[in-house]
Amino acid sequence: MTRYTIGVDIGTTGTKTVLLDTTAGIVATATRETALHSPAPGFAEADTAQWYRNTIESIREVMSTAGVSPDAVAAVATSGMVPAVIPVDGAGKPLRHAILQNDARAHAEVAALADALSGVDLVTLTGSALTQQSVAPTLVWLREHEPDVFAAAAHWVGSYDWALSALGAPAHVEQNWALESGLFTVDGDIADAVFRAASLDPATMAPVHRPGARVGALSPDAAEETGLRPGTALVVGGADHVLSAYAAGVNKPGDALVKLGGAGDILVASDTKVVDRRLYLDAHPVPGRWLPNGCMATSGSLIRWFQSLIGGTALTDLDDEAADRAPAEILCLPYFLGEKSPIHDPDLRGVFAGMHLGHTRADLYRSVLEAIAFGFRHHVDVFGDIGIPFTRVMITNGGSKSTLWKQIHADVLGHEMLPVWGHPGASLGAAVIAAIGVGELDDWSDADRFIALEKPFVPDPARRDAYDAAYATWQELSAAMTPISHAIARTTR
């Protein structure tokens, strides 16, 4: 009998579910939108009840679309944004909305903890600096502002961990939630210094599991709602950006992914555990392998902003207009939301430089595409500094539909760019890991059989030379504008 697994990705804007035939590939997909709640400036929350409805409905849809028997589904695994924070009681029930990883409410708590931990090298200890994404400041904020919720919390869990628990698994967190939370050391132990500084109880930390661990079984209630068989295995999946890279072929050292979403992600597989304050560090699903990575604050979001400013012209039309424009006549700094890695400076601001009256919207649009590529090149330089080579580079997500943008990335980065055909993202990674967890697939490399790479975009030598010179100027512009951006930020904060 053909065996199937299900992967569910709890995303910021929606839930995506795939049904995987473990021999032939994806047979059905379903998506549901998710509302973002922002009850106060800087707050970013989601309703876990909506996550659960989305999960139930999308599972029912893929099963109905494919006409698959519930008995043929071997396992379910989940993926999602990280590190979201959900306080749950002793029965695993959420005590409030989830606080998302881009929530900025705990800025005062970040500053206070930074002072308390001034003598601790957090990057070496935990793999990441103390930022608004860190979980400890959020927990301190909850203790101060929602003491009843804080007191009632038995555990703190993440988005995809909670979704799996809602289906029947006990409370737990996945390895990369632990790593990105800043509450654990790089080696997976409790970061005692952080708990002491924040006056937190380590006993509230749920057990940590690796991707592929079988942690429970589908409850009778969830089985009735999804239409699946009670007792179907529940398997730990992983963080969305990690599983998206895994499902795009980033599995051998030197494999890399450029992900053109609303933000810009770049990840590379490595056998070396690299801790560098300019980057983030995640564990690869393959045991013993790592995913040092970077995330820029803008990518597709900057393009959509520019598109809205000029009246909503179709991006395909803008691509056609910009294709014949000269490279880098205008330089754009893409810091319209500040910048995350590798600069980590929320007070940077966006810039267009070098314009004259002969320039058109096509020149400006091209400069926006180039700005994101220059940001990725900045990361490539950092990876080079720490001795991590790129041997194969894939490119995915919505922006990868643009032929012009893919070619610009090839020219700027100096690497062939391999588009991933029909890439479903983290939901496929979760479905593959579910199959590995129950023995339906034998090896982590089996993910490769479900990946299709398109014809590569090859760097053009002439444009590469032009972009090398422009990139050097772009770096000078960034350095020169930093103090000006900071001054503007102070006056507009």
Short mmCIF file of C-alpha atoms in Angstrom, two decimals:
data_model
loop_
_atom_site.label_atom_id
_atom_site.label_comp_id
_atom_site.label_asym_id
_atom_site.label_seq_id
_atom_site.Cartn_x
_atom_site.Cartn_y
_atom_site.Cartn_z
CA MET A 1 0.00 0.00 0.00
CA THR A 2 1.21 3.52 -0.85
CA ARG A 3 2.06 5.45 2.28
CA TYR A 4 1.58 9.17 2.83
CA THR A 5 2.66 11.82 5.30
CA ILE A 6 1.39 15.32 6.01
CA GLY A 7 3.44 18.47 6.58
CA VAL A 8 1.86 21.62 8.06
CA ASP A 9 3.60 25.01 8.01
CA ILE A 10 2.28 27.62 10.48
CA GLY A 11 3.35 30.84 8.75
CA THR A 12 3.02 34.48 9.69
CA THR A 13 0.40 35.21 7.03
CA GLY A 14 -1.01 31.75 6.43
CA THR A 15 -0.96 28.00 6.97
CA LYS A 16 0.18 25.65 4.19
CA THR A 17 -0.32 21.90 4.24
CA VAL A 18 0.99 19.24 1.86
CA LEU A 19 0.12 15.58 1.45
CA LEU A 20 3.22 13.64 0.40
CA ASP A 21 3.27 10.30 -1.39
CA THR A 22 6.51 8.94 0.05
CA THR A 23 7.44 7.35 -3.27
CA ALA A 24 6.11 9.82 -5.84
CA GLY A 25 6.02 13.28 -4.22
CA ILE A 26 3.36 15.86 -3.34
CA VAL A 27 -0.16 14.86 -4.31
CA ALA A 28 -2.17 17.72 -2.76
CA THR A 29 -1.70 21.12 -1.13
CA ALA A 30 -3.98 23.50 0.75
CA THR A 31 -3.55 26.98 2.22
CA ARG A 32 -5.44 29.15 4.70
CA GLU A 33 -4.85 32.80 5.55
CA THR A 34 -3.90 33.93 9.05
CA ALA A 35 -4.74 37.33 10.56
CA LEU A 36 -2.05 39.37 12.27
CA HIS A 37 -3.18 41.04 15.50
CA SER A 38 -1.46 44.23 16.66
CA PRO A 39 -3.34 45.54 19.73
CA ALA A 40 -0.68 48.21 20.37
CA PRO A 41 2.22 49.74 18.41
CA GLY A 42 5.01 47.21 17.97
CA PHE A 43 2.83 44.27 19.02
CA ALA A 44 2.60 41.24 16.68
CA GLU A 45 0.29 38.42 17.73
CA ALA A 46 -1.69 35.54 16.26
CA ASP A 47 -4.72 33.61 17.45
CA THR A 48 -3.82 29.99 18.13
CA ALA A 49 -7.47 29.05 17.63
CA GLN A 50 -7.16 30.24 14.03
CA TRP A 51 -3.94 28.24 13.61
CA TYR A 52 -5.79 25.15 14.78
CA ARG A 53 -8.77 25.76 12.48
CA ASN A 54 -6.40 26.31 9.57
CA THR A 55 -4.56 23.10 10.37
CA ILE A 56 -7.77 21.04 10.63
CA GLU A 57 -9.34 22.51 7.49
CA SER A 58 -6.22 22.23 5.37
CA ILE A 59 -5.64 18.60 6.38
CA ARG A 60 -9.24 17.76 5.51
CA GLU A 61 -8.81 19.51 2.15
CA VAL A 62 -5.66 17.65 1.09
CA MET A 63 -7.20 14.34 2.10
CA SER A 64 -10.37 15.10 0.14
CA THR A 65 -8.48 16.38 -2.90
CA ALA A 66 -6.30 13.28 -3.11
CA GLY A 67 -9.00 10.80 -2.09
CA VAL A 68 -6.56 9.08 0.24
CA SER A 69 -7.67 6.65 2.93
CA PRO A 70 -6.89 7.76 6.50
CA ASP A 71 -5.24 4.38 7.06
CA ALA A 72 -2.64 5.26 4.41
CA VAL A 73 -1.36 8.32 6.32
CA ALA A 74 1.60 7.29 8.44
CA ALA A 75 2.52 10.56 10.19
CA VAL A 76 2.06 14.31 10.57
CA ALA A 77 4.81 16.87 11.25
CA THR A 78 4.69 20.64 11.64
CA SER A 79 6.85 23.64 10.86
CA GLY A 80 6.49 27.34 11.52
CA MET A 81 7.85 30.73 12.48
CA VAL A 82 10.47 30.87 15.22
CA PRO A 83 10.73 31.78 18.05
CA ALA A 84 7.07 32.61 18.68
CA VAL A 85 6.02 32.42 22.34
CA ILE A 86 2.86 30.74 23.61
CA PRO A 87 2.21 30.34 27.34
CA VAL A 88 0.29 27.11 27.99
CA ASP A 89 -1.23 25.68 31.15
CA GLY A 90 -0.65 22.20 32.52
CA ALA A 91 -3.09 20.73 30.00
CA GLY A 92 -1.33 22.43 27.09
CA LYS A 93 -4.06 25.03 26.54
CA PRO A 94 -2.94 28.49 25.37
CA LEU A 95 -3.41 31.23 27.95
CA ARG A 96 -3.36 34.11 25.44
CA HIS A 97 -2.59 34.89 21.80
CA ALA A 98 0.82 33.83 20.51
CA ILE A 99 3.48 36.54 20.61
CA LEU A 100 5.31 36.39 17.29
CA GLN A 101 9.03 36.58 16.63
CA ASN A 102 8.79 40.08 15.09
CA ASP A 103 6.97 41.52 18.13
CA ALA A 104 8.76 44.60 19.53
CA ARG A 105 6.94 45.21 22.82
CA ALA A 106 9.81 44.21 25.12
CA HIS A 107 12.29 46.95 24.15
CA ALA A 108 12.69 48.18 27.74
CA GLU A 109 13.18 44.62 28.99
CA VAL A 110 15.83 44.02 26.30
CA ALA A 111 17.77 47.04 27.55
CA ALA A 112 17.45 46.02 31.20
CA LEU A 113 18.59 42.45 30.53
CA ALA A 114 21.47 43.72 28.40
CA ASP A 115 22.70 45.66 31.39
CA ALA A 116 22.26 42.68 33.71
CA LEU A 117 24.14 40.43 31.26
CA SER A 118 26.83 42.93 30.29
CA GLY A 119 29.57 40.61 31.51
CA VAL A 120 28.30 37.58 29.59
CA ASP A 121 29.33 36.77 26.01
CA LEU A 122 25.85 35.77 24.89
CA VAL A 123 26.85 35.11 21.28
CA THR A 124 29.39 32.50 22.34
CA LEU A 125 27.08 31.10 25.03
CA THR A 126 23.76 30.92 23.15
CA GLY A 127 24.68 31.48 19.51
CA SER A 128 22.84 34.81 19.25
CA ALA A 129 22.84 38.29 20.70
CA LEU A 130 20.13 39.65 22.98
CA THR A 131 17.51 41.26 20.72
CA GLN A 132 13.77 41.83 20.53
CA GLN A 133 13.56 38.31 19.07
CA SER A 134 14.98 36.82 22.27
CA VAL A 135 12.42 35.04 24.44
CA ALA A 136 13.65 36.10 27.91
CA PRO A 137 12.65 39.79 27.51
CA THR A 138 9.19 38.71 26.32
CA LEU A 139 8.72 36.52 29.38
CA VAL A 140 9.80 39.37 31.66
CA TRP A 141 7.30 41.65 29.89
CA LEU A 142 4.53 39.09 30.51
CA ARG A 143 5.46 38.85 34.19
CA GLU A 144 5.23 42.64 34.54
CA HIS A 145 2.19 43.34 32.37
CA GLU A 146 0.15 40.11 32.47
CA PRO A 147 1.02 38.57 35.83
CA ASP A 148 -1.98 36.22 35.85
CA VAL A 149 -0.92 34.70 32.53
CA PHE A 150 2.69 34.42 33.68
CA ALA A 151 1.71 32.74 36.94
CA ALA A 152 -0.57 30.23 35.20
CA ALA A 153 1.98 29.22 32.55
CA ALA A 154 3.28 25.67 32.95
CA HIS A 155 5.41 25.89 29.80
CA TRP A 156 6.44 28.26 27.01
CA VAL A 157 6.25 26.73 23.54
CA GLY A 158 6.59 27.81 19.91
CA SER A 159 4.17 28.01 16.99
CA TYR A 160 4.70 24.64 15.33
CA ASP A 161 5.37 22.91 18.63
CA TRP A 162 2.01 24.07 19.91
CA ALA A 163 0.25 23.01 16.70
CA LEU A 164 1.61 19.47 17.09
CA SER A 165 0.57 19.45 20.75
CA ALA A 166 -2.93 20.57 19.79
CA LEU A 167 -3.14 17.44 17.64
CA GLY A 168 -2.18 15.22 20.58
CA ALA A 169 1.56 15.49 21.36
CA PRO A 170 2.75 16.48 24.85
CA ALA A 171 4.22 19.96 25.37
CA HIS A 172 7.68 20.28 23.83
CA VAL A 173 9.89 22.61 21.80
CA GLU A 174 12.03 21.80 18.78
CA GLN A 175 15.82 22.19 18.81
CA ASN A 176 15.88 25.41 16.78
CA TRP A 177 13.23 27.09 18.93
CA ALA A 178 15.53 26.38 21.86
CA LEU A 179 18.57 27.65 19.97
CA GLU A 180 16.93 30.86 18.70
CA SER A 181 15.19 31.61 21.98
CA GLY A 182 18.43 32.61 23.68
CA LEU A 183 17.39 30.53 26.69
CA PHE A 184 19.67 27.60 25.90
CA THR A 185 23.35 27.23 25.16
CA VAL A 186 24.59 26.29 21.70
CA ASP A 187 25.07 22.76 23.04
CA GLY A 188 21.44 22.57 24.19
CA ASP A 189 21.81 23.11 27.93
CA ILE A 190 19.86 25.65 29.97
CA ALA A 191 21.59 29.05 29.79
CA ASP A 192 21.77 29.57 33.57
CA ALA A 193 23.10 33.13 33.33
CA VAL A 194 20.08 34.22 31.28
CA PHE A 195 17.61 32.59 33.66
CA ARG A 196 19.26 34.19 36.67
CA ALA A 197 19.33 37.65 35.08
CA ALA A 198 15.66 37.41 34.09
CA SER A 199 14.57 35.63 37.32
CA LEU A 200 12.97 32.83 35.31
CA ASP A 201 12.33 29.24 36.39
CA PRO A 202 14.04 26.61 34.19
CA ALA A 203 11.28 24.17 35.17
CA THR A 204 8.90 26.02 32.84
CA MET A 205 10.96 24.95 29.83
CA ALA A 206 9.31 22.14 27.89
CA PRO A 207 11.42 19.16 26.77
CA VAL A 208 13.56 19.84 23.69
CA HIS A 209 13.41 17.41 20.74
CA ARG A 210 15.23 17.12 17.43
CA PRO A 211 13.50 17.02 14.03
CA GLY A 212 12.31 13.52 13.25
CA ALA A 213 11.55 12.57 16.86
CA ARG A 214 8.23 10.76 17.25
CA VAL A 215 6.61 12.51 20.20
CA GLY A 216 3.01 11.39 20.30
CA ALA A 217 -0.09 10.21 18.49
CA LEU A 218 -3.13 11.92 17.01
CA SER A 219 -5.80 12.28 19.68
CA PRO A 220 -9.32 10.92 19.10
CA ASP A 221 -10.75 14.47 19.03
CA ALA A 222 -8.19 15.68 16.49
CA ALA A 223 -8.70 12.52 14.45
CA GLU A 224 -12.42 13.17 14.26
CA GLU A 225 -11.85 16.78 13.19
CA THR A 226 -9.16 16.04 10.58
CA GLY A 227 -10.60 12.79 9.27
CA LEU A 228 -7.33 11.00 9.99
CA ARG A 229 -6.90 7.76 11.92
CA PRO A 230 -6.61 8.03 15.71
CA GLY A 231 -3.10 7.16 16.78
CA THR A 232 -1.45 8.51 13.61
CA ALA A 233 2.16 9.30 14.53
CA LEU A 234 3.07 12.91 15.40
CA VAL A 235 6.67 13.78 14.50
CA VAL A 236 8.70 16.89 15.38
CA GLY A 237 9.33 19.02 12.29
CA GLY A 238 11.28 22.26 12.60
CA ALA A 239 11.69 25.98 12.00
CA ASP A 240 10.22 27.23 8.75
CA HIS A 241 13.39 28.72 7.25
CA VAL A 242 15.38 25.61 8.16
CA LEU A 243 12.90 23.18 6.62
CA SER A 244 12.44 25.41 3.58
CA ALA A 245 16.20 25.21 2.97
CA TYR A 246 16.19 21.45 3.58
CA ALA A 247 13.35 21.02 1.06
CA ALA A 248 15.26 23.16 -1.47
CA GLY A 249 18.31 20.90 -1.47
CA VAL A 250 20.53 22.65 1.10
CA ASN A 251 21.82 19.43 2.56
CA LYS A 252 25.55 19.08 1.85
CA PRO A 253 28.26 21.43 3.15
CA GLY A 254 28.46 24.40 0.79
CA ASP A 255 24.85 24.11 -0.41
CA ALA A 256 23.19 27.51 0.00
CA LEU A 257 19.76 29.07 -0.41
CA VAL A 258 18.82 32.64 -1.28
CA LYS A 259 15.18 33.06 -0.23
CA LEU A 260 13.37 36.03 -1.72
CA GLY A 261 10.37 36.41 0.57
CA GLY A 262 9.02 39.52 2.26
CA ALA A 263 12.34 39.54 4.11
CA GLY A 264 15.53 38.12 2.63
CA ASP A 265 17.06 34.91 3.98
CA ILE A 266 20.36 33.30 3.07
CA LEU A 267 21.39 29.95 4.55
CA VAL A 268 24.34 27.63 3.95
CA ALA A 269 24.92 24.07 5.17
CA SER A 270 28.07 23.47 7.18
CA ASP A 271 29.66 20.69 9.19
CA THR A 272 31.13 23.39 11.45
CA LYS A 273 29.24 24.95 14.33
CA VAL A 274 29.89 28.63 13.54
CA VAL A 275 29.12 31.31 16.10
CA ASP A 276 29.46 34.84 14.75
CA ARG A 277 27.61 37.90 16.05
CA ARG A 278 26.90 39.04 12.49
CA LEU A 279 24.89 35.91 11.68
CA TYR A 280 22.29 33.56 13.11
CA LEU A 281 22.93 29.88 13.78
CA ASP A 282 20.44 27.06 13.35
CA ALA A 283 20.79 23.31 13.50
CA HIS A 284 20.30 21.49 10.21
CA PRO A 285 17.83 18.60 10.37
CA VAL A 286 20.69 16.23 9.54
CA PRO A 287 22.34 15.35 12.87
CA GLY A 288 25.74 17.00 13.29
CA ARG A 289 25.16 19.54 10.53
CA TRP A 290 24.50 23.26 10.96
CA LEU A 291 22.86 26.16 9.09
CA PRO A 292 24.58 29.49 9.71
CA ASN A 293 22.33 32.07 8.12
CA GLY A 294 21.35 35.67 7.69
CA CYS A 295 18.05 37.49 7.47
CA MET A 296 17.64 40.96 5.97
CA ALA A 297 14.72 43.08 7.15
CA THR A 298 13.43 43.76 3.63
CA SER A 299 13.36 41.96 0.31
CA GLY A 300 10.02 41.49 -1.43
CA SER A 301 8.47 43.94 1.04
CA LEU A 302 10.67 46.73 -0.36
CA ILE A 303 9.64 45.87 -3.92
CA ARG A 304 5.96 45.90 -2.97
CA TRP A 305 6.42 49.28 -1.28
CA PHE A 306 8.01 50.73 -4.42
CA GLN A 307 5.28 49.18 -6.57
CA SER A 308 2.59 50.84 -4.44
CA LEU A 309 4.33 54.23 -4.70
CA ILE A 310 4.20 54.21 -8.49
CA GLY A 311 0.56 53.18 -8.72
CA GLY A 312 0.62 49.41 -8.66
CA THR A 313 2.24 48.73 -12.04
CA ALA A 314 2.61 44.98 -12.58
CA LEU A 315 6.02 43.68 -11.53
CA THR A 316 6.39 41.86 -14.86
CA ASP A 317 6.02 45.20 -16.64
CA LEU A 318 8.57 46.79 -14.33
CA ASP A 319 10.96 43.92 -15.02
CA ASP A 320 10.60 44.51 -18.77
CA GLU A 321 11.25 48.24 -18.36
CA ALA A 322 14.29 47.74 -16.12
CA ALA A 323 15.92 44.91 -18.08
CA ASP A 324 17.59 47.30 -20.55
CA ARG A 325 18.71 49.88 -18.00
CA ALA A 326 22.40 50.11 -17.13
CA PRO A 327 23.49 48.27 -13.95
CA ALA A 328 23.77 50.30 -10.74
CA GLU A 329 23.36 53.82 -12.14
CA ILE A 330 21.37 54.50 -8.96
CA LEU A 331 22.40 52.96 -5.67
CA CYS A 332 19.76 52.02 -3.11
CA LEU A 333 20.37 51.17 0.54
CA PRO A 334 17.56 48.72 1.41
CA TYR A 335 17.30 49.66 5.09
CA PHE A 336 13.68 50.82 5.00
CA LEU A 337 12.94 48.73 8.11
CA GLY A 338 16.37 49.16 9.62
CA GLU A 339 18.53 46.09 9.11
CA LYS A 340 18.88 42.71 10.75
CA SER A 341 21.94 40.69 9.75
CA PRO A 342 24.78 41.22 9.24
CA ILE A 343 24.57 44.81 10.56
CA HIS A 344 21.90 44.45 13.28
CA ASP A 345 20.97 48.13 13.34
CA PRO A 346 17.28 49.08 13.65
CA ASP A 347 18.10 52.78 13.22
CA LEU A 348 19.38 52.55 9.65
CA ARG A 349 17.18 54.14 6.97
CA GLY A 350 16.62 53.58 3.25
CA VAL A 351 18.42 55.70 0.66
CA PHE A 352 18.40 56.31 -3.09
CA ALA A 353 21.64 57.93 -4.31
CA GLY A 354 22.97 59.07 -7.68
CA MET A 355 19.74 60.19 -9.36
CA HIS A 356 19.47 62.80 -12.12
CA LEU A 357 16.52 64.12 -14.11
CA GLY A 358 17.09 61.64 -16.91
CA HIS A 359 16.36 58.68 -14.67
CA THR A 360 12.98 56.94 -14.76
CA ARG A 361 11.04 54.60 -12.55
CA ALA A 362 12.78 51.75 -14.38
CA ASP A 363 16.17 52.90 -13.03
CA LEU A 364 14.78 53.23 -9.52
CA TYR A 365 13.12 49.83 -9.71
CA ARG A 366 16.33 48.20 -10.92
CA SER A 367 18.23 49.85 -8.05
CA VAL A 368 15.78 48.25 -5.58
CA LEU A 369 16.40 44.79 -7.07
CA GLU A 370 20.14 45.41 -6.95
CA ALA A 371 20.01 46.68 -3.36
CA ILE A 372 18.69 43.33 -2.10
CA ALA A 373 21.33 41.48 -4.12
CA PHE A 374 24.04 43.71 -2.62
CA GLY A 375 22.67 42.89 0.84
CA PHE A 376 23.02 39.18 0.08
CA ARG A 377 26.54 39.77 -1.21
CA HIS A 378 27.36 41.42 2.12
CA HIS A 379 26.38 38.12 3.73
CA VAL A 380 28.45 36.11 1.24
CA ASP A 381 31.45 38.23 2.25
CA VAL A 382 30.78 37.40 5.92
CA PHE A 383 30.53 33.69 5.16
CA GLY A 384 33.84 33.98 3.32
CA ASP A 385 35.41 35.73 6.32
CA ILE A 386 34.58 32.76 8.55
CA GLY A 387 35.63 30.12 6.05
CA ILE A 388 32.30 28.83 4.79
CA PRO A 389 32.38 28.36 0.99
CA PHE A 390 29.42 28.33 -1.38
CA THR A 391 29.49 25.40 -3.80
CA ARG A 392 25.86 25.37 -5.02
CA VAL A 393 23.28 28.14 -4.64
CA MET A 394 19.51 27.66 -4.92
CA ILE A 395 16.98 30.48 -5.11
CA THR A 396 13.33 30.33 -4.04
CA ASN A 397 10.15 32.13 -2.98
CA GLY A 398 7.99 34.72 -4.67
CA GLY A 399 10.78 36.98 -5.88
CA SER A 400 12.41 34.07 -7.68
CA LYS A 401 9.68 34.26 -10.34
CA SER A 402 11.46 37.34 -11.73
CA THR A 403 13.93 36.39 -14.46
CA LEU A 404 15.60 39.80 -14.15
CA TRP A 405 16.05 39.52 -10.39
CA LYS A 406 17.53 36.03 -10.63
CA GLN A 407 20.03 37.24 -13.22
CA ILE A 408 20.95 40.26 -11.08
CA HIS A 409 21.66 37.93 -8.16
CA ALA A 410 23.86 35.72 -10.34
CA ASP A 411 25.79 38.77 -11.55
CA VAL A 412 26.15 40.40 -8.12
CA LEU A 413 26.99 37.25 -6.16
CA GLY A 414 29.18 35.72 -8.88
CA HIS A 415 27.50 32.33 -8.51
CA GLU A 416 25.17 30.32 -10.70
CA MET A 417 21.66 30.57 -9.25
CA LEU A 418 19.54 27.40 -9.40
CA PRO A 419 15.78 28.11 -9.16
CA VAL A 420 13.79 25.44 -7.34
CA TRP A 421 10.80 24.50 -9.45
CA GLY A 422 7.43 24.68 -7.67
CA HIS A 423 9.06 24.95 -4.26
CA PRO A 424 6.35 24.42 -1.61
CA GLY A 425 8.63 25.51 1.22
CA ALA A 426 8.74 24.27 4.78
CA SER A 427 5.57 22.16 4.53
CA LEU A 428 7.40 19.74 2.20
CA GLY A 429 10.35 19.62 4.59
CA ALA A 430 7.98 18.74 7.43
CA ALA A 431 6.29 15.99 5.39
CA VAL A 432 9.67 14.46 4.49
CA ILE A 433 10.80 14.56 8.11
CA ALA A 434 7.52 12.93 9.17
CA ALA A 435 8.31 10.09 6.76
CA ILE A 436 11.85 9.74 8.12
CA GLY A 437 10.52 9.74 11.68
CA VAL A 438 8.34 6.69 11.08
CA GLY A 439 10.68 4.85 8.73
CA GLU A 440 8.80 5.45 5.47
CA LEU A 441 11.97 7.12 4.15
CA ASP A 442 15.37 5.71 5.07
CA ASP A 443 17.75 8.65 4.99
CA TRP A 444 17.83 12.44 5.25
CA SER A 445 19.14 12.59 1.68
CA ASP A 446 15.84 11.10 0.47
CA ALA A 447 14.51 14.67 0.40
CA ASP A 448 16.47 15.17 -2.83
CA ARG A 449 14.09 12.93 -4.77
CA PHE A 450 11.29 15.49 -4.33
CA ILE A 451 13.33 18.53 -5.48
CA ALA A 452 13.41 19.77 -9.09
CA LEU A 453 16.00 22.38 -10.07
CA GLU A 454 15.55 24.58 -13.12
CA LYS A 455 18.19 25.74 -15.60
CA PRO A 456 20.77 27.89 -13.76
CA PHE A 457 21.22 31.63 -14.19
CA VAL A 458 24.91 32.14 -15.01
CA PRO A 459 26.88 35.30 -14.13
CA ASP A 460 27.62 37.59 -17.08
CA PRO A 461 31.33 38.60 -16.88
CA ALA A 462 30.79 42.20 -18.02
CA ARG A 463 27.95 42.85 -15.61
CA ARG A 464 29.85 41.06 -12.87
CA ASP A 465 32.72 43.52 -13.24
CA ALA A 466 30.31 46.48 -13.19
CA TYR A 467 28.62 45.16 -10.07
CA ASP A 468 31.97 44.54 -8.33
CA ALA A 469 32.77 48.25 -8.69
CA ALA A 470 29.23 49.32 -7.74
CA TYR A 471 29.26 47.08 -4.65
CA ALA A 472 32.40 48.75 -3.36
CA THR A 473 30.72 52.15 -3.77
CA TRP A 474 27.54 50.78 -2.15
CA GLN A 475 29.56 49.82 0.92
CA GLU A 476 31.07 53.31 1.09
CA LEU A 477 27.59 54.83 0.79
CA SER A 478 26.32 52.62 3.61
CA ALA A 479 29.17 53.65 5.90
CA ALA A 480 28.73 57.34 5.08
CA MET A 481 24.98 57.27 5.64
CA THR A 482 25.01 55.39 8.95
CA PRO A 483 25.52 58.45 11.22
CA ILE A 484 22.98 60.44 9.20
CA SER A 485 20.44 57.63 9.49
CA HIS A 486 21.01 57.48 13.23
CA ALA A 487 20.44 61.23 13.55
CA ILE A 488 17.20 61.01 11.56
CA ALA A 489 16.06 58.05 13.64
CA ARG A 490 16.58 60.01 16.85
CA THR A 491 14.43 62.89 15.60
CA THR A 492 11.60 60.64 14.34
CA ARG A 493 11.56 57.99 17.07
#
